[in-house]
Coordinates of C-alpha atoms and ligand atoms in Angstrom, one line a residue:
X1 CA 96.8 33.3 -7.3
X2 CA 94.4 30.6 -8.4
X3 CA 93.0 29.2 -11.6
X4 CA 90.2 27.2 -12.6
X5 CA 91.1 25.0 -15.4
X6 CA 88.4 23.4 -17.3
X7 CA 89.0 20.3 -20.1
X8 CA 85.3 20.6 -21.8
X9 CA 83.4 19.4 -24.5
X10 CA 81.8 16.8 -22.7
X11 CA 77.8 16.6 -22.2
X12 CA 77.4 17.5 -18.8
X13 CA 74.8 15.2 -16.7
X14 CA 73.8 14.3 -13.1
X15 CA 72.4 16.0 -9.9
X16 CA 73.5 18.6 -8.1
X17 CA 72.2 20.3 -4.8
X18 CA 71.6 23.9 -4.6
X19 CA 72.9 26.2 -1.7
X20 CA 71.2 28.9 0.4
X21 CA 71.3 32.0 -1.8
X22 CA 73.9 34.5 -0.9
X23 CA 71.5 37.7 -1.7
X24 CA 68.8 36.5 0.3
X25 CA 72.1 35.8 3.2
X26 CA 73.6 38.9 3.1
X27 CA 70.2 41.2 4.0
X28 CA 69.6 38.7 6.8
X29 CA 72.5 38.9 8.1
X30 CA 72.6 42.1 8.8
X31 CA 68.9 42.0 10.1
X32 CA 70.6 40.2 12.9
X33 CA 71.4 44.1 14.0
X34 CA 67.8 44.5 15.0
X35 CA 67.3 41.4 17.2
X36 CA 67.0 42.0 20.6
X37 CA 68.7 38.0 21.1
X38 CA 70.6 35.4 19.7
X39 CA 69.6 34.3 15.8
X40 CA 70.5 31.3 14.1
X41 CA 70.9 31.4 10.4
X42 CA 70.4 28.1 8.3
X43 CA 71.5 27.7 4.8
X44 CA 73.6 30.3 5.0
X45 CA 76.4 30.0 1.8
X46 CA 79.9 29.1 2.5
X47 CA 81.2 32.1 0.6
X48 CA 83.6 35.2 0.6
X49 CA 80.8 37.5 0.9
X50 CA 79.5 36.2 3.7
X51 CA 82.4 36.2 5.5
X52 CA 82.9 39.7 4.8
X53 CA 79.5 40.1 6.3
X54 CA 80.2 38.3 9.4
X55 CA 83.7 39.6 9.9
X56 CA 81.9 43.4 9.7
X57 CA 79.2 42.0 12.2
X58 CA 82.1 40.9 14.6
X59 CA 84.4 43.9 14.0
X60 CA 81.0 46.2 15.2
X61 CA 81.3 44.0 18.5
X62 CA 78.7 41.1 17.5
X63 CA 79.2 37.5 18.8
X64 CA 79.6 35.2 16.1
X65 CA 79.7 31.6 16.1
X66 CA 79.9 29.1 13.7
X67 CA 77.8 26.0 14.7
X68 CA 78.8 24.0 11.0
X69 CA 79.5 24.7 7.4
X70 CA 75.9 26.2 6.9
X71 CA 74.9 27.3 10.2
X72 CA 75.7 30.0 12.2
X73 CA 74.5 31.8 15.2
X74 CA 74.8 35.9 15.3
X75 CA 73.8 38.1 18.8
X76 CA 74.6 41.4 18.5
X77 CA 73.4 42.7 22.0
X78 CA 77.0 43.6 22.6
X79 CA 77.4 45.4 19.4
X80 CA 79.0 49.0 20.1
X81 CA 80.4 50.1 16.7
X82 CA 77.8 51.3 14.2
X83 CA 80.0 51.7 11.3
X84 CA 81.2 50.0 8.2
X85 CA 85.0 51.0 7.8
X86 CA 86.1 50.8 4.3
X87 CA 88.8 47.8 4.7
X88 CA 85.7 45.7 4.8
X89 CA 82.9 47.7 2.4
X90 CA 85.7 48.3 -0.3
X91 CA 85.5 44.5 -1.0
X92 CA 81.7 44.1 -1.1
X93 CA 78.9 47.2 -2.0
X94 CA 76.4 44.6 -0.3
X95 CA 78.7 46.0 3.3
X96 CA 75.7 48.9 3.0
X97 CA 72.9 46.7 3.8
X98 CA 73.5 47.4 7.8
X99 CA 73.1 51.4 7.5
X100 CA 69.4 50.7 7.7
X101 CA 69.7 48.9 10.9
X102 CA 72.9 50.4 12.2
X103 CA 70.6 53.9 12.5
X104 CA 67.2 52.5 13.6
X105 CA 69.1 50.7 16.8
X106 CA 71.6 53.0 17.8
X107 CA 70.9 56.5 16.3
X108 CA 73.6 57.1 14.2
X109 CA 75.8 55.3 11.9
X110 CA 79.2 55.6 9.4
X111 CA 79.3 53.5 6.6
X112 CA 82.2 54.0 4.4
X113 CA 80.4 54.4 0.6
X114 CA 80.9 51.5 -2.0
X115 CA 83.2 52.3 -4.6
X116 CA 82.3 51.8 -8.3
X117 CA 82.8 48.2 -9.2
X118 CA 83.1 46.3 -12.7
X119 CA 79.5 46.2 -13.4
X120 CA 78.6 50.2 -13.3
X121 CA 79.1 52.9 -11.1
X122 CA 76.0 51.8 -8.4
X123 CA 75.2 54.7 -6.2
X124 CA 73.0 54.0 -3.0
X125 CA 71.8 57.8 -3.3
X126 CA 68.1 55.9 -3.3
X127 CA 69.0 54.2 0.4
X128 CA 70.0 57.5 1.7
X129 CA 67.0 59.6 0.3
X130 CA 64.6 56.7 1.7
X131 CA 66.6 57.6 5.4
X132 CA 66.2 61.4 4.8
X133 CA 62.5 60.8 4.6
X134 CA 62.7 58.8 7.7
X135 CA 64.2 61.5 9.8
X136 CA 67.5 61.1 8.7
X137 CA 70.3 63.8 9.2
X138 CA 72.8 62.7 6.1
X139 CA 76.5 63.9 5.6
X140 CA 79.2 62.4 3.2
X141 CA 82.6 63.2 4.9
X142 CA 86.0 61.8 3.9
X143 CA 84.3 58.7 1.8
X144 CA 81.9 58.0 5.0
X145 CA 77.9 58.2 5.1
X146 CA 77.4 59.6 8.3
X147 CA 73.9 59.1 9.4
X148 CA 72.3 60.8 12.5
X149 CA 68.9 60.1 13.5
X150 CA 68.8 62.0 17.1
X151 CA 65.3 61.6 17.8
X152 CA 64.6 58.4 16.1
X153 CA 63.6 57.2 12.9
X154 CA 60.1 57.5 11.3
X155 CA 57.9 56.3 9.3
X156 CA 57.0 57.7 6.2
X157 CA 56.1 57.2 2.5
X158 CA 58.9 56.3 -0.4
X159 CA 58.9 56.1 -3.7
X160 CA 61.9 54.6 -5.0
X161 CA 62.7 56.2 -8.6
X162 CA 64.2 53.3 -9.6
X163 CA 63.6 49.7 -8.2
X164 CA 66.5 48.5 -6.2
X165 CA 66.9 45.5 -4.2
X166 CA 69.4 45.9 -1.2
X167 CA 67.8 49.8 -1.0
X168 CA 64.3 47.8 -0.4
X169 CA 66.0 45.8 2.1
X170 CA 68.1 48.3 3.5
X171 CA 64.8 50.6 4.6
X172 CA 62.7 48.1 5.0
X173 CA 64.8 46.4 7.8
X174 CA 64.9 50.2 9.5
X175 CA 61.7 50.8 9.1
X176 CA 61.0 47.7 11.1
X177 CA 62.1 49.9 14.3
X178 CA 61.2 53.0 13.2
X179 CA 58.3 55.0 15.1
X180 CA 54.7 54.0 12.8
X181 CA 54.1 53.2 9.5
X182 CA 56.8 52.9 6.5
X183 CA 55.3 52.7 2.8
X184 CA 57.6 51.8 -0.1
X185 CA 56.2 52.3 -3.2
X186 CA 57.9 50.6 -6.3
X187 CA 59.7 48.1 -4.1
X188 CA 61.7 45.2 -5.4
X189 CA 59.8 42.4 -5.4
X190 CA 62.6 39.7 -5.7
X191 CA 62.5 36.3 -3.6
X192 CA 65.2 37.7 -1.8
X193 CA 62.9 40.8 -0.4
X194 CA 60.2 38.0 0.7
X195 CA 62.8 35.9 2.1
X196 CA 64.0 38.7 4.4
X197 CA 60.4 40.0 5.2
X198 CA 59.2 36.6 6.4
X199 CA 62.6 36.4 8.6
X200 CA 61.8 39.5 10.4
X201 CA 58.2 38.3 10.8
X202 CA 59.2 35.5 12.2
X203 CA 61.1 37.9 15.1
X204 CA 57.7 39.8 15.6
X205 CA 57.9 42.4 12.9
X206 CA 55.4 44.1 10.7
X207 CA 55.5 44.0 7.4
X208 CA 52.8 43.6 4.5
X209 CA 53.1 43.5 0.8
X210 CA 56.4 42.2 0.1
X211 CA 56.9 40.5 -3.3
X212 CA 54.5 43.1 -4.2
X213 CA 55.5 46.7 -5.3
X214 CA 54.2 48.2 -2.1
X215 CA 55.7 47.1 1.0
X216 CA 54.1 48.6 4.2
X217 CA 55.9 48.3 7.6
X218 CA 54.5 49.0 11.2
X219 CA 57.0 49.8 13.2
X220 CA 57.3 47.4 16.7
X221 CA 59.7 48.6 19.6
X222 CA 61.8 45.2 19.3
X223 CA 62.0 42.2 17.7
X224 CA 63.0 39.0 19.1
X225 CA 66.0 36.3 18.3
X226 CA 65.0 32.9 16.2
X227 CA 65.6 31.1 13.7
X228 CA 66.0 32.0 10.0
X229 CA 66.2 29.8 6.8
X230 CA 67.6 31.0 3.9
X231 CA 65.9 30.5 0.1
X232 CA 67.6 28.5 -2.2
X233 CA 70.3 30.4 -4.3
X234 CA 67.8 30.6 -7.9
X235 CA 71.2 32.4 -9.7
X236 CA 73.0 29.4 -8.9
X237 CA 70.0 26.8 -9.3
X238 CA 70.0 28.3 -13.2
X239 CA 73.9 28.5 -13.5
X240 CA 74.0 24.2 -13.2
X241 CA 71.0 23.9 -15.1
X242 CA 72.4 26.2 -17.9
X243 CA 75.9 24.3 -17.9
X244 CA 73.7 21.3 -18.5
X245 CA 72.5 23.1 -21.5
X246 CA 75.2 24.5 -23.5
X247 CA 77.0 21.0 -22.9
X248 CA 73.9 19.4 -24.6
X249 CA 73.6 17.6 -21.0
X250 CA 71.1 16.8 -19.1
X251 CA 71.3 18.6 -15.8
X252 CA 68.8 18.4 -12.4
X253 CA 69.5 20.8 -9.7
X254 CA 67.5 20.1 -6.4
X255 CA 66.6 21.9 -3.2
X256 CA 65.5 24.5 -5.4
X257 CA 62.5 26.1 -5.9
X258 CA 60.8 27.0 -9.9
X259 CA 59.1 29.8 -8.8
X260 CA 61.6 31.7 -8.2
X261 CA 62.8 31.2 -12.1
X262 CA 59.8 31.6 -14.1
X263 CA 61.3 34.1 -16.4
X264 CA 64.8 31.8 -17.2
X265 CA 62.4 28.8 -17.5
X266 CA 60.8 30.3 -20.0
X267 CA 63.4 31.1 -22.3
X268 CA 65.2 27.9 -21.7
X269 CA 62.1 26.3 -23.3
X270 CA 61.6 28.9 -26.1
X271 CA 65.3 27.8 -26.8
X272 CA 64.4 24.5 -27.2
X273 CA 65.1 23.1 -23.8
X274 CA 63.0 20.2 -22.1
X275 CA 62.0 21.6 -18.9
X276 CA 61.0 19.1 -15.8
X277 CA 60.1 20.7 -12.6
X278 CA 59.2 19.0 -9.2
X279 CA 58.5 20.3 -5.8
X280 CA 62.0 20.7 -4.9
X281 CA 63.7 19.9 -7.8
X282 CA 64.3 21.3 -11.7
X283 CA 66.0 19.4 -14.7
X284 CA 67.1 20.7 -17.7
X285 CA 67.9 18.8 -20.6
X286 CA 68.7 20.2 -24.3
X287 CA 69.0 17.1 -26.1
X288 CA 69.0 18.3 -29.8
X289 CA 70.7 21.9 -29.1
X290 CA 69.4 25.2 -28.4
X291 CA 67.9 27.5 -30.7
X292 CA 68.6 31.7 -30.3
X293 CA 66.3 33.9 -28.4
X294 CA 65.9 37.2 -27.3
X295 CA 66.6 38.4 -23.8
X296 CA 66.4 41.8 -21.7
X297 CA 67.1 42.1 -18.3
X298 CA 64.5 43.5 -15.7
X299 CA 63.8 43.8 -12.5
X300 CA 61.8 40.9 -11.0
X301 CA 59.5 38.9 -11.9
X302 CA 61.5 39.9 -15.4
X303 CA 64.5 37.8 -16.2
X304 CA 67.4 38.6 -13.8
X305 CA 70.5 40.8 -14.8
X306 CA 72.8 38.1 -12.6
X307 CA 71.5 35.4 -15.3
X308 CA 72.6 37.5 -18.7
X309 CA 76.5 36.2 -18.9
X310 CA 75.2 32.8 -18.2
X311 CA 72.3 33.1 -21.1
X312 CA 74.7 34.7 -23.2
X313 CA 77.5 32.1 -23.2
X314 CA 74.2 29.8 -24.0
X315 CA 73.2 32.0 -26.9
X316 CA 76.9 31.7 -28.1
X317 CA 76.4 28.1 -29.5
X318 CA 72.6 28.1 -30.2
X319 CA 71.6 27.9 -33.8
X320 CA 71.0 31.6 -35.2
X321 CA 70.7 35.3 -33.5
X322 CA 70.1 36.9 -30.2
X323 CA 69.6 40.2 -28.9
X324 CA 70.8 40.2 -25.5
X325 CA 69.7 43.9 -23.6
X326 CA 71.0 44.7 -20.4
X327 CA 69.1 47.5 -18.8
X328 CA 70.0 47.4 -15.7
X329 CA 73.3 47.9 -15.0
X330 CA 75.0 50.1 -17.2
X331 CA 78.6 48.3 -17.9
X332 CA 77.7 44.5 -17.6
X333 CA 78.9 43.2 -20.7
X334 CA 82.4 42.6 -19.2
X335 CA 82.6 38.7 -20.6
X336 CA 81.7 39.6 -24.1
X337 CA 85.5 40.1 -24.7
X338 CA 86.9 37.3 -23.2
X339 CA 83.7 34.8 -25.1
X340 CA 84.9 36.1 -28.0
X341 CA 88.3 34.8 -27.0
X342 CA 86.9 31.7 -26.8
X343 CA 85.7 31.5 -30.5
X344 CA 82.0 33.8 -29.8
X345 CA 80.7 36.0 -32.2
X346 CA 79.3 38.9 -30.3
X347 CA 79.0 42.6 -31.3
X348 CA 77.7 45.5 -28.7
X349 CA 75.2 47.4 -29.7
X350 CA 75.0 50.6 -26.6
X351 CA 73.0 48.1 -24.4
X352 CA 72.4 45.2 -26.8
X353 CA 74.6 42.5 -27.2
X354 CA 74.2 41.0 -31.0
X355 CA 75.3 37.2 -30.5
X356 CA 75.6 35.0 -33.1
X357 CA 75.6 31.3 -32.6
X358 CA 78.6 29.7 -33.6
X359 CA 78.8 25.9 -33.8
X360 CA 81.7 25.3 -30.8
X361 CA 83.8 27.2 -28.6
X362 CA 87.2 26.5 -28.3
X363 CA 89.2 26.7 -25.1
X364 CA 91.3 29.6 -24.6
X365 CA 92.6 31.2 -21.5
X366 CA 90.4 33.9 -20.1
X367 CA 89.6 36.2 -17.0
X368 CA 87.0 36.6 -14.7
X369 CA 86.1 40.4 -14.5
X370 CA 83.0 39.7 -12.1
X371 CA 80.9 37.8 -10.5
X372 CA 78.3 36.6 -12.9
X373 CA 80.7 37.1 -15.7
X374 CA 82.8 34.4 -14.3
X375 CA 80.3 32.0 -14.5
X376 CA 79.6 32.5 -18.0
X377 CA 83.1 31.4 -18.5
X378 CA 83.0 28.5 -16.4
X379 CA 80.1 27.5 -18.9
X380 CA 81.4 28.0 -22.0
X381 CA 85.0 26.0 -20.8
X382 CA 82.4 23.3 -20.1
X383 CA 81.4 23.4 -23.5
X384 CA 84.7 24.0 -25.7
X385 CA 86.7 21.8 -26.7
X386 CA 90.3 21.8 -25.1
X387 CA 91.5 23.5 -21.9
X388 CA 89.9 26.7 -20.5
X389 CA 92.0 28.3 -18.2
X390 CA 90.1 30.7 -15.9
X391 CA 92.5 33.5 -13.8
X392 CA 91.3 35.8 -11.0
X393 CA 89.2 33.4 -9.8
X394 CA 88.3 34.7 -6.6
X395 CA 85.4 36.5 -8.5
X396 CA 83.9 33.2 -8.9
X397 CA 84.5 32.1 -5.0
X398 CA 82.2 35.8 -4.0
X399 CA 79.3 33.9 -5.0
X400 CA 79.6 29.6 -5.8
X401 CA 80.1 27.7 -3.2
X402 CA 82.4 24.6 -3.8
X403 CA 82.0 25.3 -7.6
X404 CA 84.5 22.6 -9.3
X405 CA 83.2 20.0 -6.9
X406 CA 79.3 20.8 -7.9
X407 CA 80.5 20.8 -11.5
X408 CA 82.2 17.3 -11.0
X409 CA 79.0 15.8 -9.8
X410 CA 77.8 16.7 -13.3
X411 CA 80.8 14.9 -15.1
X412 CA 83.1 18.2 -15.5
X413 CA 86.6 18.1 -15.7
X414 CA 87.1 20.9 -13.8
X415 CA 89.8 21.5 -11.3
X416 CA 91.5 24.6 -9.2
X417 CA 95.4 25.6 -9.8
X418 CA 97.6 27.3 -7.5
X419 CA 100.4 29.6 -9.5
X420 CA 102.1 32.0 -7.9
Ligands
UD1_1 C1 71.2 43.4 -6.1 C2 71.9 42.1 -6.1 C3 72.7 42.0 -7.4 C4 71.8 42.2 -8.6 C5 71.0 43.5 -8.4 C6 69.9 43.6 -9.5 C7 72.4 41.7 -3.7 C8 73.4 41.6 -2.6 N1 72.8 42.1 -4.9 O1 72.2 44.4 -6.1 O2 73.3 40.6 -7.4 O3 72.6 42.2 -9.8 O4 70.3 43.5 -7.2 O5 69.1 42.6 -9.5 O6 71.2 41.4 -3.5 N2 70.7 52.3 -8.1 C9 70.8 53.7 -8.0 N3 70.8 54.2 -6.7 C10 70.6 53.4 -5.6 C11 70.5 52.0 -5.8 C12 70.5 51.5 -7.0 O7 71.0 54.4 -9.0 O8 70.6 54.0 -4.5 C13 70.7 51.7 -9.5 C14 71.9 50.7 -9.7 O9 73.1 51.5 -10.1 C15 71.4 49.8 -10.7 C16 69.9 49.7 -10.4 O10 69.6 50.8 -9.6 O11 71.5 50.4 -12.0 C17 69.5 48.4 -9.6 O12 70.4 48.3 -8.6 P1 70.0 47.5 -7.2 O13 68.8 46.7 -7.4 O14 70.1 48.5 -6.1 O15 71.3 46.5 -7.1 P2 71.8 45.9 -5.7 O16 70.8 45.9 -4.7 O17 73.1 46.6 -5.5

């Protein structure tokens, strides 16, 4: 078992780099299922979710090769399996993302379905609807999708009831084979959509609209290998720039790119936060504190549901009250309890969390329930005084790459235990 044990109360300040973003990896990835040739990702994350990824991609008979830390190469020509056993989805719901393209090249497909994790139950009924309309044959059999498509997949028109971000990705990458034209209406327009659309481009697909609601695809009989670059990683870009604010730091995080954090920009100002932002770089600064405001989470271009824990534990030392509404995921308050451990005074309100800001933290130990929750507590160890002990780390390790060592570069004392 590992720790991560945090001595805070110290003003974080410095640089730090961002890395490739591992929602924007994980969809490409698995685009590398439709490529009639070898692809070469850049920027990919050096994560456990990517690994799960690529071990799935190998296990279904891709060739897989590892060219450095950030760089690999994927051809799947002699891929033979199209499924997803649950060994490998049980571990990561993101697994899903190659039913899309598992069934456009090879006509069928068994995914084993994502269990409920800590953040809510998070159905892909949407993704399998979308395939229905397509053409697809659906059956759920001993925990399996199984997915038959005998004469093909077609396009059609979808309407997603509810905006979802790998089921956008998910159809859109089938839809790239599929015979004609694909419409989704009420598409997710996150960077992490445009960064997979302009990907398959690149390879000789069709696709219009993305990072717009309506996303039209013209389906091409193949697509090409190439090369891919992946966006920078805007949850973690915010993450350092946050732990530079509830440290009363002064934090710049480059590689990155502002537009893709409009909506967390702005609050961080209308908290009281000095804003800077360059072509490729954004710094942070809260020199004389932060003051409470609102938040409620929302699809984009609204302020991300992967950011709330980390704007919370900001919220927790800011001078008054903040309503915090999560409304999109149903049980993502997780690292309310274990803030309030650390000194926070939060109440839950259904969806709204009613933080008042308290003038310090103090260090207790605590545990990571999920991803984004573990971040929170990263931050707020980085701002109590004392020593923050942080179990079940390996949350943390699904989605940071090298996190203590990016968090030294800012001046933490940070460092990872092994206990067994
Ligand atoms: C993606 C992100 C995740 C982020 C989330 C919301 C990846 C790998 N993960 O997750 O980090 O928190 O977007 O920005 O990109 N829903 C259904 N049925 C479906 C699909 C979704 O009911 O078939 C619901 C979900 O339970 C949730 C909401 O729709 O309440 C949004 O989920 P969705 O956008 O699909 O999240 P993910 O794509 O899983």
């Amino acid at each position: 078992m590992e720790n991560i044990v945090i001595q805070g109360g110290v003003p974080l300040v410095g640089s730090v780099e961002s890395s490739g973003a591992k929602n924007a990896a994980l969809p490409l990835l698995a685009a590398a299922i439709l490529a009639d040739g070898a692809v070469t990702f850049h920027r990919i994350p050096h994560l456990n979710d990517i690994s799960t990824m690529t071990k799935l991609l190998a296990w279904q008979g891709a060739d897989v090769s590892y060219d450095d830390r950030n760089r690999l190469t994927i051809d799947t020509r002699a891929a033979n399996k199209p499924e997803a056993p649950y060994e490998l989805v049980k571990t990561m719901r993101a697994s899903s993302l190659v039913l899309g393209p598992l069934l456009v090249r090879f006509g069928e497909a068994r995914v084993s379905l994502p269990g409920g994790c800590a953040i809510g139950a998070r159905p892909i009924d949407l993704h399998l609807k979308a395939l229905e309309v397509m053409g697809a044959e659906i059956t759920v059999e001993h925990g399996d999708v199984i997915a038959k498509a005998t004469h093909g997949l077609k396009g059609g028109y979808i309407f997603f009831e509810q905006v979802t971000v790998t089921g956008t990705e998910n159809i859109m990458m089938a839809a790239v084979l599929a015979d004609g034209e694909t419409i989704l209406d009420n598409a997710a327009r996150e960077p992490e959509v445009v960064n997979l659309a302009d990907s398959l481009r690149a390879l000789g697909a069709k696709i219009e609209g993305d990072g717009t609601g309506t996303i039209t695809i013209q389906g091409v009989s193949s697509i090409s290998g190439g090369d891919i670059y992946t966006i920078a990683d805007r949850i973690e870009t915010a993450t350092y720039l946050a732990a530079g604010l509830i440290t009363g730091g002064d934090v710049t995080v480059t590689k990155t790119d502002a537009k893709y954090l409009d909506a967390f920009l702005a609050k961080a100002k209308e908290s009281g936060a000095e804003v800077e932002v360059g072509d490729d770089f954004i710094r942070c600064a809260a020199p004389h504190g932060l003051k409470a405001v609102n938040i409620h989470t929302m699809p984009h271009p609204g302020f991300p549901t992967d950011l709330q824990a980390q704007f919370m534990a900001m919220m927790c030392v800011a001078e008054g009250t903040s309503l915090i509404s999560e409304t999109i995921f149903e049980n993502r308050f997780m690292h309310v309890q274990e803030l309030i451990r650390m000194g926070a005074d939060i109440q839950l309100d259904g969806h709204t969390a009613v933080v008042k800001g308290v003038a310090k933290l103090s260090a207790a130990p605590v545990m990571a329930t999920d991803l984004r929750a573990s971040a929170s507590l990263v931050l707020a160890g980085a701002a109590a005084e004392g020593e923050t002990v942080i179990s079940r780390v390996y949350h943390i390790d699904r989605g940071y790459e090298r996190i203590e060592e990016k968090m030294r570069c800012l001046g933490a004392k940070i460092e990872r235990h092994y206990v067994s």
